[in-house]
Amino acid sequence: EAQVTQNPRYLITVTGKKLTVTCSQNMNHEYMSWYRQDPGLGLRQIYYSMNVEVTDKGDVPEGYKVSRKEKRNFPLILESPSPNQTSLYFCASSSHLAGGSYEQYFGPGTRLTVT
Amino acid sequence: SQQGEEDPQALSIQEGENATMNCSYKTSINNLQWYRQNSGRGLVHLILIRSNEREKHSGRLRVTLDTSKKSSSLLITASRAADTASYFCATDARASGTYKYIFGTGTRLKVLA
């Protein structure tokens, strides 16, 4: 089954404690992305990756890091989480090759609370 | 922020009626996509319209695109209770030189049985 998985699904942590949210896709997609969703603000892109070892900033990259060492995985790292990073996070992937559909497949979301 | 906007923010209709929601965006685009989200779950892709297309249909969905006005509309015909969800438009910014995606703020649709 084609899918994007994220772990953990729920996380409560304290300010300053480094954390990683994992994302994995099984569709051999080149493009992967992280979004955060906050009430009234829709989805905002944090980082995206066009392929292995190629990453770039989205609209709200401050306080986040990513890496793309393998095509299927795209972890999101919060080195020193702060309460304003409390949010619902989504990972997504899509095919951006010529003739690709550009349709983004989304993971189920990770609800993060930073106290 | 380059965020797009949908209107209305919320829409409540009776089952069987049509629902129309609009999206405005700010940058040049290659394509525009519409997604549905059920209550805090992951988004599901509905339809994509390319910048050189003006109208596209998929089942009960009809999407229009007006690049001169930087706007799009999504029409859901003969709505069902199962269509209750939030709907988002998303634009890519490749025409502006990046591979970012910009999502709108969403329209919350409630279909009453």
Short mmCIF file of C-alpha atoms in Angstrom, two decimals, chain A residues 37-44, chain B residues 3-4 9 88 104-106 108:
data_model
loop_
_atom_site.label_atom_id
_atom_site.label_comp_id
_atom_site.label_asym_id
_atom_site.label_seq_id
_atom_site.Cartn_x
_atom_site.Cartn_y
_atom_site.Cartn_z
CA GLN A 37 -0.68 23.44 10.62
CA ASP A 38 -1.94 26.01 13.10
CA PRO A 39 -5.54 27.19 13.62
CA GLY A 40 -6.48 29.97 11.21
CA LEU A 41 -3.15 29.77 9.38
CA GLY A 42 -3.63 26.74 7.17
CA LEU A 43 -0.53 24.74 6.28
CA ARG A 44 2.85 26.39 6.10
CA GLN B 3 0.05 32.43 1.86
CA GLY B 4 -3.02 32.08 -0.29
CA GLN B 9 -13.73 30.62 5.73
CA PHE B 88 -7.42 23.83 0.82
CA GLY B 104 -4.39 28.64 1.51
CA THR B 105 -6.01 29.05 4.90
CA GLY B 106 -8.87 26.70 4.02
CA ARG B 108 -14.56 24.57 6.40
#
